[in-house]
CSV table of C-alpha atoms in Angstrom, one decimal:
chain,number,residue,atom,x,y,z
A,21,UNK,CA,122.1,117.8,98.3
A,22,UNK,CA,122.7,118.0,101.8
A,23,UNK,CA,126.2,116.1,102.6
A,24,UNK,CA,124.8,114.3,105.5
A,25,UNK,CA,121.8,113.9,107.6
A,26,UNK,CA,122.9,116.2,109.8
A,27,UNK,CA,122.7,118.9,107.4
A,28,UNK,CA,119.8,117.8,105.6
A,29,UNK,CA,117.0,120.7,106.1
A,30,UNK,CA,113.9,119.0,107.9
A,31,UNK,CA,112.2,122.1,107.6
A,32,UNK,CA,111.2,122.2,104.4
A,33,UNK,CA,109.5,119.7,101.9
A,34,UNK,CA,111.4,117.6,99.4
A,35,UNK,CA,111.4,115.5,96.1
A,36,UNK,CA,111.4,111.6,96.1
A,37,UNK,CA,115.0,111.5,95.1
A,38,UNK,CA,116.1,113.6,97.9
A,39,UNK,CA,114.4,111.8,100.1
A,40,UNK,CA,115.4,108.5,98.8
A,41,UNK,CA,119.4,109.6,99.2
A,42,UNK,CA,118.1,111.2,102.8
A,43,UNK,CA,117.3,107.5,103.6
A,44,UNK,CA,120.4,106.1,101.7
A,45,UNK,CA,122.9,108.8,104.3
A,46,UNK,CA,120.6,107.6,107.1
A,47,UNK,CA,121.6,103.7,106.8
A,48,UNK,CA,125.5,104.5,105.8
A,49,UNK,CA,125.4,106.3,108.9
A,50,UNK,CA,123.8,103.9,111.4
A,51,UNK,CA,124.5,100.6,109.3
A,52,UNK,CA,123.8,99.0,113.0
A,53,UNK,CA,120.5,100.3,113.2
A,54,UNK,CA,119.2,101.3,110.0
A,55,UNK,CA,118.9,99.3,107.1
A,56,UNK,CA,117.0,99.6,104.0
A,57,UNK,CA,114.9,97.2,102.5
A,58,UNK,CA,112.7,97.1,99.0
A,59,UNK,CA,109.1,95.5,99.3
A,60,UNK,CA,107.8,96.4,96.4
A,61,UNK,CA,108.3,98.8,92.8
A,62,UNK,CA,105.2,100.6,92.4
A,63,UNK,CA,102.8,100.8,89.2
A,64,UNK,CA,105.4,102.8,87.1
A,65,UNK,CA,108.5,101.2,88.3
A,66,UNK,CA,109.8,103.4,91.0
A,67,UNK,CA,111.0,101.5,94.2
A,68,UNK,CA,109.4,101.1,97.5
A,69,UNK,CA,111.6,101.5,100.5
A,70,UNK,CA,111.4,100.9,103.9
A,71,UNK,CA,113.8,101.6,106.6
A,72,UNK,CA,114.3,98.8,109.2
A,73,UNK,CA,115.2,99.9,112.6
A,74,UNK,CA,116.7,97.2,114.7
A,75,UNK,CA,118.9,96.2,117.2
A,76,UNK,CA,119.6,92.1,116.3
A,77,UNK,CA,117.4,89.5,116.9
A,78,UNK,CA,115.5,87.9,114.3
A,79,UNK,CA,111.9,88.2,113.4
A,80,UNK,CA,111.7,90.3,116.4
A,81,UNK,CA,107.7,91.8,117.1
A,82,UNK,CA,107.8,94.8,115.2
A,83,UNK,CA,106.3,98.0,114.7
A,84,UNK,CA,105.2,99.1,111.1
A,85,UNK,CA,104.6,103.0,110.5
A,86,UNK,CA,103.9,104.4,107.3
A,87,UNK,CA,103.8,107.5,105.7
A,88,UNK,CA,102.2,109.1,102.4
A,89,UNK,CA,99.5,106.7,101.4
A,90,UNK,CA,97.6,110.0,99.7
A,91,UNK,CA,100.2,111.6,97.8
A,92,UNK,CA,99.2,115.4,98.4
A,93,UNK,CA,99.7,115.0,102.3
A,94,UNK,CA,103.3,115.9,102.0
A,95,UNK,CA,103.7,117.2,106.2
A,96,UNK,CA,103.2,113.0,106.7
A,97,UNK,CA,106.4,112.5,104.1
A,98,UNK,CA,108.8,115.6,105.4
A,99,UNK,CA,107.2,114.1,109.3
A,100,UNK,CA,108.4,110.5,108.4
A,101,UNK,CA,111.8,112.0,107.3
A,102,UNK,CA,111.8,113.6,111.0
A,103,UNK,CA,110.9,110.4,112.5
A,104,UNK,CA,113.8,108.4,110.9
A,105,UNK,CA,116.5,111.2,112.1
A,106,UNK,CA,115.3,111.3,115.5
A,107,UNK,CA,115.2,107.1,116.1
A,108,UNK,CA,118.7,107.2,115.4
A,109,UNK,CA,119.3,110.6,117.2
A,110,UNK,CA,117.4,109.3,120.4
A,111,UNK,CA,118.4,105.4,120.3
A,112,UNK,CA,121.3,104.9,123.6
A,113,UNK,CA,120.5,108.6,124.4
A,114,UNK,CA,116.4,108.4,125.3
A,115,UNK,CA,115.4,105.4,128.2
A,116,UNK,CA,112.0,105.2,126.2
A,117,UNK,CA,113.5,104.4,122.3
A,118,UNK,CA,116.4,102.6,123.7
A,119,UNK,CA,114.2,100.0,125.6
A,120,UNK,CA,111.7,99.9,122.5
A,121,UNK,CA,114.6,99.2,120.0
A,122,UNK,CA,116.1,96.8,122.2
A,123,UNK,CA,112.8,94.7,122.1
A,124,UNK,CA,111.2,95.7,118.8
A,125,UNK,CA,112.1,96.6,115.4
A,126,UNK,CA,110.5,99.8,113.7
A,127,UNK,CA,109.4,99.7,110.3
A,128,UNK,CA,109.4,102.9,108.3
A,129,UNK,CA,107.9,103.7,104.8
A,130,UNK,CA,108.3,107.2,104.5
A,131,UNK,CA,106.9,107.5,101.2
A,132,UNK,CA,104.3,104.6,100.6
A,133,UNK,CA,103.0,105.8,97.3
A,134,UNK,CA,105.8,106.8,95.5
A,135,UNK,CA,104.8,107.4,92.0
A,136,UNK,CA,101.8,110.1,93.2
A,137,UNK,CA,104.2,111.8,95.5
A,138,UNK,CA,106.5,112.0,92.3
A,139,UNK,CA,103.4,113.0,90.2
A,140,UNK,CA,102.6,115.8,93.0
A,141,UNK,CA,106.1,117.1,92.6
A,142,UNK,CA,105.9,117.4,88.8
A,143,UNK,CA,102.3,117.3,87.6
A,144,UNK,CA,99.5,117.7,90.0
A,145,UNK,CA,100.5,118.8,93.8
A,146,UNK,CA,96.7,118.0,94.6
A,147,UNK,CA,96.9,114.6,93.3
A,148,UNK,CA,96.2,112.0,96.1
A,149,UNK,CA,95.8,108.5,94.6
A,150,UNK,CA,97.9,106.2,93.3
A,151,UNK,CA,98.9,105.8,89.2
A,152,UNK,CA,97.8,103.0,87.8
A,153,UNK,CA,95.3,102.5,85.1
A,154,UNK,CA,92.1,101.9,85.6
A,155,UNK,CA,88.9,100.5,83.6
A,156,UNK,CA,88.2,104.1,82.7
A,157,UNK,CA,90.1,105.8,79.8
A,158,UNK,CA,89.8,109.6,81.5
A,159,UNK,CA,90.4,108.9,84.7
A,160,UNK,CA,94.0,107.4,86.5
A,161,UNK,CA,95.1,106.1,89.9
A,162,UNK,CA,93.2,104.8,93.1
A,163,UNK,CA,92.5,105.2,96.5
A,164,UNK,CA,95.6,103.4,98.0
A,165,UNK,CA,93.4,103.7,101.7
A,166,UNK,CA,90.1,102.0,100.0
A,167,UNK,CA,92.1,99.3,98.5
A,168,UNK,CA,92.9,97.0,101.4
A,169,UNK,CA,90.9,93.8,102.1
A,170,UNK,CA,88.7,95.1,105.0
A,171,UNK,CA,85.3,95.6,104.0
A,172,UNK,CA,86.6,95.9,100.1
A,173,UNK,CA,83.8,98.1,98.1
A,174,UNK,CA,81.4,98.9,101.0
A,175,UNK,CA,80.1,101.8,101.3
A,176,UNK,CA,82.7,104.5,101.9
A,177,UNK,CA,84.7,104.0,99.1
A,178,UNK,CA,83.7,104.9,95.7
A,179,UNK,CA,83.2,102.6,92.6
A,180,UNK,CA,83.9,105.6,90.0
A,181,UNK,CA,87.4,105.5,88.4
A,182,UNK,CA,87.3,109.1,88.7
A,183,UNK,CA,86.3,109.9,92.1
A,184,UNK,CA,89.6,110.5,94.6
A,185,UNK,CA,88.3,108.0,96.8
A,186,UNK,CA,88.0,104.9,94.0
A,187,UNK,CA,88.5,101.7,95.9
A,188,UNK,CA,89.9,100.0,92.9
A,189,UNK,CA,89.1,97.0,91.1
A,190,UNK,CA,89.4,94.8,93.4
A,191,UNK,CA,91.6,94.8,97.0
A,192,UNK,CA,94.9,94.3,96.7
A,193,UNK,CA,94.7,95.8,93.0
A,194,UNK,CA,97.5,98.2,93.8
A,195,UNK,CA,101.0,97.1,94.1
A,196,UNK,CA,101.7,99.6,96.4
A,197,UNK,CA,99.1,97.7,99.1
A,198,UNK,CA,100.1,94.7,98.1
A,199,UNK,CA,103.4,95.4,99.0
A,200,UNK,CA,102.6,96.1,102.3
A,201,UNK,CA,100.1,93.1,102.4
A,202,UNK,CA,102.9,90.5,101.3
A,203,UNK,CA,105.3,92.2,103.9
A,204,UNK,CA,103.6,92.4,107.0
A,205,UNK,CA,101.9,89.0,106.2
A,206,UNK,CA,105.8,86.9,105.8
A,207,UNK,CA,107.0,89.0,108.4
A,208,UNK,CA,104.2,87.1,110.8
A,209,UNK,CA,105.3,89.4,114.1
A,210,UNK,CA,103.7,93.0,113.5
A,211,UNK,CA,102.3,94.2,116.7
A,212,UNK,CA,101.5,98.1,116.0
A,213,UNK,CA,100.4,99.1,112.5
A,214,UNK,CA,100.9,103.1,112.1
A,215,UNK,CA,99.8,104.8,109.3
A,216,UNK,CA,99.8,108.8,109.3
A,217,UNK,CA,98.0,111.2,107.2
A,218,UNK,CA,96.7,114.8,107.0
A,219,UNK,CA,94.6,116.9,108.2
A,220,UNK,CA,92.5,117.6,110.7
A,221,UNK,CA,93.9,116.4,114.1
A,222,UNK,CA,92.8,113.0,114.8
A,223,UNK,CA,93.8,109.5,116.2
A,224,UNK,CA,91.5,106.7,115.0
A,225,UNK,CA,91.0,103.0,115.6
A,226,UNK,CA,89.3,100.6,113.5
A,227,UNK,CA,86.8,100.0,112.3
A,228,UNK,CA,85.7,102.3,109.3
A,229,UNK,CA,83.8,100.4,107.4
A,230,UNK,CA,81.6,99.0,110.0
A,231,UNK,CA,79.8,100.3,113.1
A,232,UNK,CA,80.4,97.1,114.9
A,233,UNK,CA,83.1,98.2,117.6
A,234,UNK,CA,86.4,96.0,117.7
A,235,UNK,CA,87.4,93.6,120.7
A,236,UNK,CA,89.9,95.9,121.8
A,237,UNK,CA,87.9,99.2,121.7
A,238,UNK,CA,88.0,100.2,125.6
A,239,UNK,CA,91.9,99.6,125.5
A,240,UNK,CA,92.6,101.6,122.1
A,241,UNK,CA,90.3,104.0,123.2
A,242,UNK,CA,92.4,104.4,126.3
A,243,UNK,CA,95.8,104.2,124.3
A,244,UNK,CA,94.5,106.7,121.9
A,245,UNK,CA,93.5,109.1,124.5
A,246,UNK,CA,97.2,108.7,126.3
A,247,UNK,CA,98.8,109.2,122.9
A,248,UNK,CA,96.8,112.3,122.2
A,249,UNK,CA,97.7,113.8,126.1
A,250,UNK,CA,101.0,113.2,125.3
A,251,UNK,CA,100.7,114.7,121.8
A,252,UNK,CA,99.1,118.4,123.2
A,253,UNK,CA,101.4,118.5,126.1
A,254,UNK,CA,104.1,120.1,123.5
A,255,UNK,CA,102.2,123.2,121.8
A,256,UNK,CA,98.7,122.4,123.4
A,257,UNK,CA,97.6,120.8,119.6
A,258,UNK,CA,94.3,119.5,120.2
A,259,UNK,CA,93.1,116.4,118.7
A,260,UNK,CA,90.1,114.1,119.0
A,261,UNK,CA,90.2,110.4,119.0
A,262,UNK,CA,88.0,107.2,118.0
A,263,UNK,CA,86.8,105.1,116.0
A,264,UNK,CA,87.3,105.9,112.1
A,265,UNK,CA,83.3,105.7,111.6
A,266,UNK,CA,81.9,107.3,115.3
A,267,UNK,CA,84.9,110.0,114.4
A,268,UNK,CA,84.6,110.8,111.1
A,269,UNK,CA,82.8,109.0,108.4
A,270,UNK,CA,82.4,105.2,106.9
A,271,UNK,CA,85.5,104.4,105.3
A,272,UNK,CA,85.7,101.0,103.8
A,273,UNK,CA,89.2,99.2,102.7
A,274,UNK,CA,91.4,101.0,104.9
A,275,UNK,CA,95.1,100.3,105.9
A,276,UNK,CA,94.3,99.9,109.6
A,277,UNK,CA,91.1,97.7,109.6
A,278,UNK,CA,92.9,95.2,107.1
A,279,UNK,CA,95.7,95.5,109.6
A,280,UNK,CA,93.6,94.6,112.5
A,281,UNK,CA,91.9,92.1,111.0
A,282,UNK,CA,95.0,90.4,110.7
A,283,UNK,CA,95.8,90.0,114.2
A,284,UNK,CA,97.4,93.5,115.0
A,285,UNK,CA,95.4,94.5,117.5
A,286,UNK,CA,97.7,98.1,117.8
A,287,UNK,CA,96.3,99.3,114.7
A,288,UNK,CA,95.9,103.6,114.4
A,289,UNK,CA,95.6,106.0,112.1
A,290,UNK,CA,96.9,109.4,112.7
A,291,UNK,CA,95.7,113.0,111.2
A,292,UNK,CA,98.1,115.7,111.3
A,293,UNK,CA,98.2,118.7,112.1
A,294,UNK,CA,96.5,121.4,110.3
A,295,UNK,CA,95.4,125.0,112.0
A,296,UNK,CA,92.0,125.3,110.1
A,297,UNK,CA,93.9,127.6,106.8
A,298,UNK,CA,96.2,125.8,105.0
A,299,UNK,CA,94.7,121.8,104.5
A,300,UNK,CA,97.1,119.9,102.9
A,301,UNK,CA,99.3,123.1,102.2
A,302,UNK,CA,100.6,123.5,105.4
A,303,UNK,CA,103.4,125.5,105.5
A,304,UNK,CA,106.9,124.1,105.6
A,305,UNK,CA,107.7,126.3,108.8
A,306,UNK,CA,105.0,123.5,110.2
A,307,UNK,CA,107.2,120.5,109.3
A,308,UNK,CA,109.3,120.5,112.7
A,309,UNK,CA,106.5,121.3,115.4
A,310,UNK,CA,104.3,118.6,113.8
A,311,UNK,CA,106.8,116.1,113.8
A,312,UNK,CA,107.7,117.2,116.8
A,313,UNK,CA,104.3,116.6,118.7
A,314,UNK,CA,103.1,113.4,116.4
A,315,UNK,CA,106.5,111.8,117.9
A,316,UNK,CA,105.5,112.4,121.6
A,317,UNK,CA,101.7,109.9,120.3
A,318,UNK,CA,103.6,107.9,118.1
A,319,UNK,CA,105.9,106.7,121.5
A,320,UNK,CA,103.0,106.6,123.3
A,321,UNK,CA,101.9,103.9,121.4
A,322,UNK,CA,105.2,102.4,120.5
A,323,UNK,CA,106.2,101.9,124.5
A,324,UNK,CA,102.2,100.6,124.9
A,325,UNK,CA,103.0,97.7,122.1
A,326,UNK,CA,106.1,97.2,124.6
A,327,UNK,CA,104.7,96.8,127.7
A,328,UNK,CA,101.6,94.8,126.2
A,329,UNK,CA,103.0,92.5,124.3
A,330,UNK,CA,100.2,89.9,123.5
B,24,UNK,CA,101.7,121.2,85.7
B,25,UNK,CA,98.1,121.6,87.0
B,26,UNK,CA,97.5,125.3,87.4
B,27,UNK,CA,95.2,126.3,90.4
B,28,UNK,CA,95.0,130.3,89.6
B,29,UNK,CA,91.7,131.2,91.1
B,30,UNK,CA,91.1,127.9,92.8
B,31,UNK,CA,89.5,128.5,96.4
B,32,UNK,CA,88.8,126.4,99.6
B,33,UNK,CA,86.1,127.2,101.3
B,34,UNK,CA,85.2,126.2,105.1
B,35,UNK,CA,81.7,125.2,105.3
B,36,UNK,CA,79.4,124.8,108.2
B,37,UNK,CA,76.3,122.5,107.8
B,38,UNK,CA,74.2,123.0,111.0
B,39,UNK,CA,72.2,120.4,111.0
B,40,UNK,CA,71.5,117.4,109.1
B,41,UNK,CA,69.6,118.1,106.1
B,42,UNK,CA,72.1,121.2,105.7
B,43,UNK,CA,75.0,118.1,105.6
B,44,UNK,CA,72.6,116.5,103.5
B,45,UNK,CA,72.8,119.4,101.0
B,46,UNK,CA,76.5,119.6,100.8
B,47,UNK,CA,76.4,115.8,100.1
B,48,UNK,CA,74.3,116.8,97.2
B,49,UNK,CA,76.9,119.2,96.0
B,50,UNK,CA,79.5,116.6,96.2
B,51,UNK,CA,77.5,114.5,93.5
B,52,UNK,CA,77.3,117.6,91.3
B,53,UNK,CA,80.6,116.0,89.1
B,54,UNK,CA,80.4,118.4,86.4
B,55,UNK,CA,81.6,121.6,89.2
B,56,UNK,CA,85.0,119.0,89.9
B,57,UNK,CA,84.8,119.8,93.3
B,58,UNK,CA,87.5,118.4,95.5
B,59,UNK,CA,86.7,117.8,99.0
B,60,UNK,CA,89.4,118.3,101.5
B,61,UNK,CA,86.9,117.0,104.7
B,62,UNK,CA,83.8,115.8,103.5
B,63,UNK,CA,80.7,115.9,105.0
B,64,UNK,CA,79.9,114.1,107.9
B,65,UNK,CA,78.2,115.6,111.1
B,66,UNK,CA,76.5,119.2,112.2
B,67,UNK,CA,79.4,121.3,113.1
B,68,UNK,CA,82.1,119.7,111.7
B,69,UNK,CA,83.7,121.7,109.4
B,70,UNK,CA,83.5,120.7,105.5
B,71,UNK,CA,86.5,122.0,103.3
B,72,UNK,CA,86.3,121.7,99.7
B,73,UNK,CA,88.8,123.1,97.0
B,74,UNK,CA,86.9,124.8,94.3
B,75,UNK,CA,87.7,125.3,90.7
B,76,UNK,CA,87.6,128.7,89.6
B,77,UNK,CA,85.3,128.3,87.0
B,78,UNK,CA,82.8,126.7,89.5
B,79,UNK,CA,83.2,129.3,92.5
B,80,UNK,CA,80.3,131.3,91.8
B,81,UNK,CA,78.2,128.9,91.0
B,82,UNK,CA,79.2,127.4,94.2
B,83,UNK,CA,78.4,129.9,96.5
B,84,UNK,CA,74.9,130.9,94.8
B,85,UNK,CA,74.2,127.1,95.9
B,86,UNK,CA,75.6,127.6,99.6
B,87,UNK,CA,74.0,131.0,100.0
B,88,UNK,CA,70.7,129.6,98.5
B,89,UNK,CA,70.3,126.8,100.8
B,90,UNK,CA,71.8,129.0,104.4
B,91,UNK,CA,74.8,127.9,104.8
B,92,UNK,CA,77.7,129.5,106.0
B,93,UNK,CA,80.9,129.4,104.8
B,94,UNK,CA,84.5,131.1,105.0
B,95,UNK,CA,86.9,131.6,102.3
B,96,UNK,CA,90.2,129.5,104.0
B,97,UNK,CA,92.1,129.8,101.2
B,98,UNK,CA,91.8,132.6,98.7
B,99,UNK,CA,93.8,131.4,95.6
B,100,UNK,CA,95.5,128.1,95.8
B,101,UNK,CA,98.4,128.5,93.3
B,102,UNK,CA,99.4,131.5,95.2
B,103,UNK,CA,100.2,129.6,98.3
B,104,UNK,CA,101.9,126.4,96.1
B,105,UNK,CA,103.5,129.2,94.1
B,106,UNK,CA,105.2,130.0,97.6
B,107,UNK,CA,105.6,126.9,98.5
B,108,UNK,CA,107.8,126.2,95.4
B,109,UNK,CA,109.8,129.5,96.4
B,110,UNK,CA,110.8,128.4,99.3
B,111,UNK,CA,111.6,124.7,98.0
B,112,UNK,CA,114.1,126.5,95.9
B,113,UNK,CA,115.6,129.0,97.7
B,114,UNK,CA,116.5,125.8,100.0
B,115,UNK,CA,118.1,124.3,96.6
B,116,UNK,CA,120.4,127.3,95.9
């Protein structure tokens, strides 16, 4: 185990536990900053985590990022683990995250689906849902990112226990999302709603499970294609941006519709990095540069929720 | 642990819609247990799936049958999570 998070090796992947004592060193390192909180155990009893990034205030608007909703995507997890490092690294040091934290809190769940991410460590490094039983005796886990309540079982998800894309009984079914659900919904002052996966290079706004576009589409459209400039200017990593249905395909029940839906009209979805070989086995030497990049969108956005605040 | 000996992804190219149309129909084919990485979605964006060993060949008859193109991206998946796990542990000790 590394002795601090100084030492701690970014640059390659790790367990749950040694991220979970990654985050524990983070907060007894920066206990004015960082602290952790528990929203949630998830369908096997593990705990769900998220760092809080704040400066004071109370119920200050926040942003909420999260990390390793599908399990196999393990770059989002080791990029999270960046993240937290470098908000504590760059807070009084960087202009931008200084005058972000002194306004806003940061949420961070770096692992958002603990018990796959576990399972991908000891059983299945493909696997990508969550754990939980389901009405099928074969066949385990769901879709964490077809479970939300935002167009719940349309067409985009799939109703077969077995398929990797199962939206689940019914939304909310997971514990895991309904973590998040109960959390951002008490918390009443989420103004950005991140969440990252992998791969294939893309920033997307809602909606997914509808062609209809949202309210705010010429603004996140213009926020997206800032955060994606920003992104390239590092190693030229190209991305394309949009809506999750005109960019890629109908997705119904996903994080950042349900998230929009609910008022937070900053609501993105990143893809990460991949260069077209690897998928979700992107090499560990990877880790750094795409943390590295995603940051540079990530602010983007983050500083945009600053200076807009609605 | 799951074993992926033999395992491939391919990178496939549908160039038009009823060639996206026919990977769809692939993806339906449950028996093969065909994972797709990037599904299909519009000419010229490129469709990844991970293939089970046992359904590779059977896999690229279909492609090659119906014209479409494809690359191997990755050749053998264990061998890249078997490095993967090498370095993992090399960081522990």
């Amino acid at each position: 185990r590394a002795s601090s998070t100084d030492t701690f090796n970014y640059a390659t992947y790790h367990t749950l536990e040694e991220i979970y004592d990654f985050m524990d060193k983070l907060v007894a390192e920066h206990p004015q900053l960082v602290s952790k909180l528990q929203i949630g155990s998830t369908y096997e009893g593990l705990p769900i985590h998220v760092l809080k990034f704040s400066t004071g205030g109370s119920q200050r608007p926040a942003i909420w990022i999260d990390t390793g909703i599908h399990s196999r995507e393990w770059i989002t997890q080791a990029s999270g683990v960046w993240f937290a490092k470098k908000i504590t690294e760059d807070y009084g040091q960087d202009p931008t995250v200084t005058s972000i934290l002194d306004n806003l809190d940061i949420f961070l769940e770096i692992v958002t689906n603990p018990d796959g991410f576990a399972f991908t460590h000891s059983q299945n490094r493909l696997w990508r849902k969550t754990r939980s039983a389901t009405s099928s005796p074969l066949c385990v886990g769901v879709d964490a990112n077809r479970n939300w309540d935002a167009g719940f079982g349309k067409a985009g998800a799939s109703s077969s226990p077995c398929s990797d894309t199962y939206h689940g009984k019914s939304a909310n079914s997971e514990v895991e999302v309904q973590a998040i659900v109960n959390f951002v919904k008490n918390h009443g002052n989420i103004k950005a709603f991140i969440s990252i996966h992998s791969y294939s290079q893309l920033l997307l706004y809602p909606y997914g499970y509808t062609s209809q576009p949202a309210p705010d589409q010429t603004e996140l459209h213009q926020v997206a294609k800032s955060a994606v400039t920003a992104l390239a200017s590092l190693y030229g990593t190209e991305y394309q941006y949009g809506s999750i249905i005109d960019t890629i395909y109908q997705a119904s029940g996903s994080s950042i519709d349900w998230a929009y839906n609910q008022g937070i009209k900053y609501a993105f979805t990143f893809e990460l990095r991949d260069t077209g070989r690897y998928g979700f086995l992107l090499p560990a030497s990877q880790i750094i540069p795409t943390a590295q990049e995603t940051w540079l969108g990530l602010l983007t956005i983050m500083e945009h929720t600053q200076t807009h605040p609605y | 642990s799951e074993n992926f000996v033999g395992h491939q992804v391919l990178r496939i190219t549908a160039a038009d819609a009823a060639q996206v149309q026919k990977v769809a129909e692939l993806q339906d084919l449950e028996h093969l247990k065909l994972d797709f990485w990037r599904g299909p979605t519009q000419p010229g964006s490129p469709i990844d799936v991970r293939v089970p060993f046992a359904s590779v060949q059977a896999v690229k008859i279909f492609l090659e049958a119906h014209g479409l193109s494809y690359e191997v991206m990755i050749k053998d998946v264990q061998e890249l999570l078997d490095e993967e796990q090498e370095q993992m542990l090399a960081f522990r000790s």
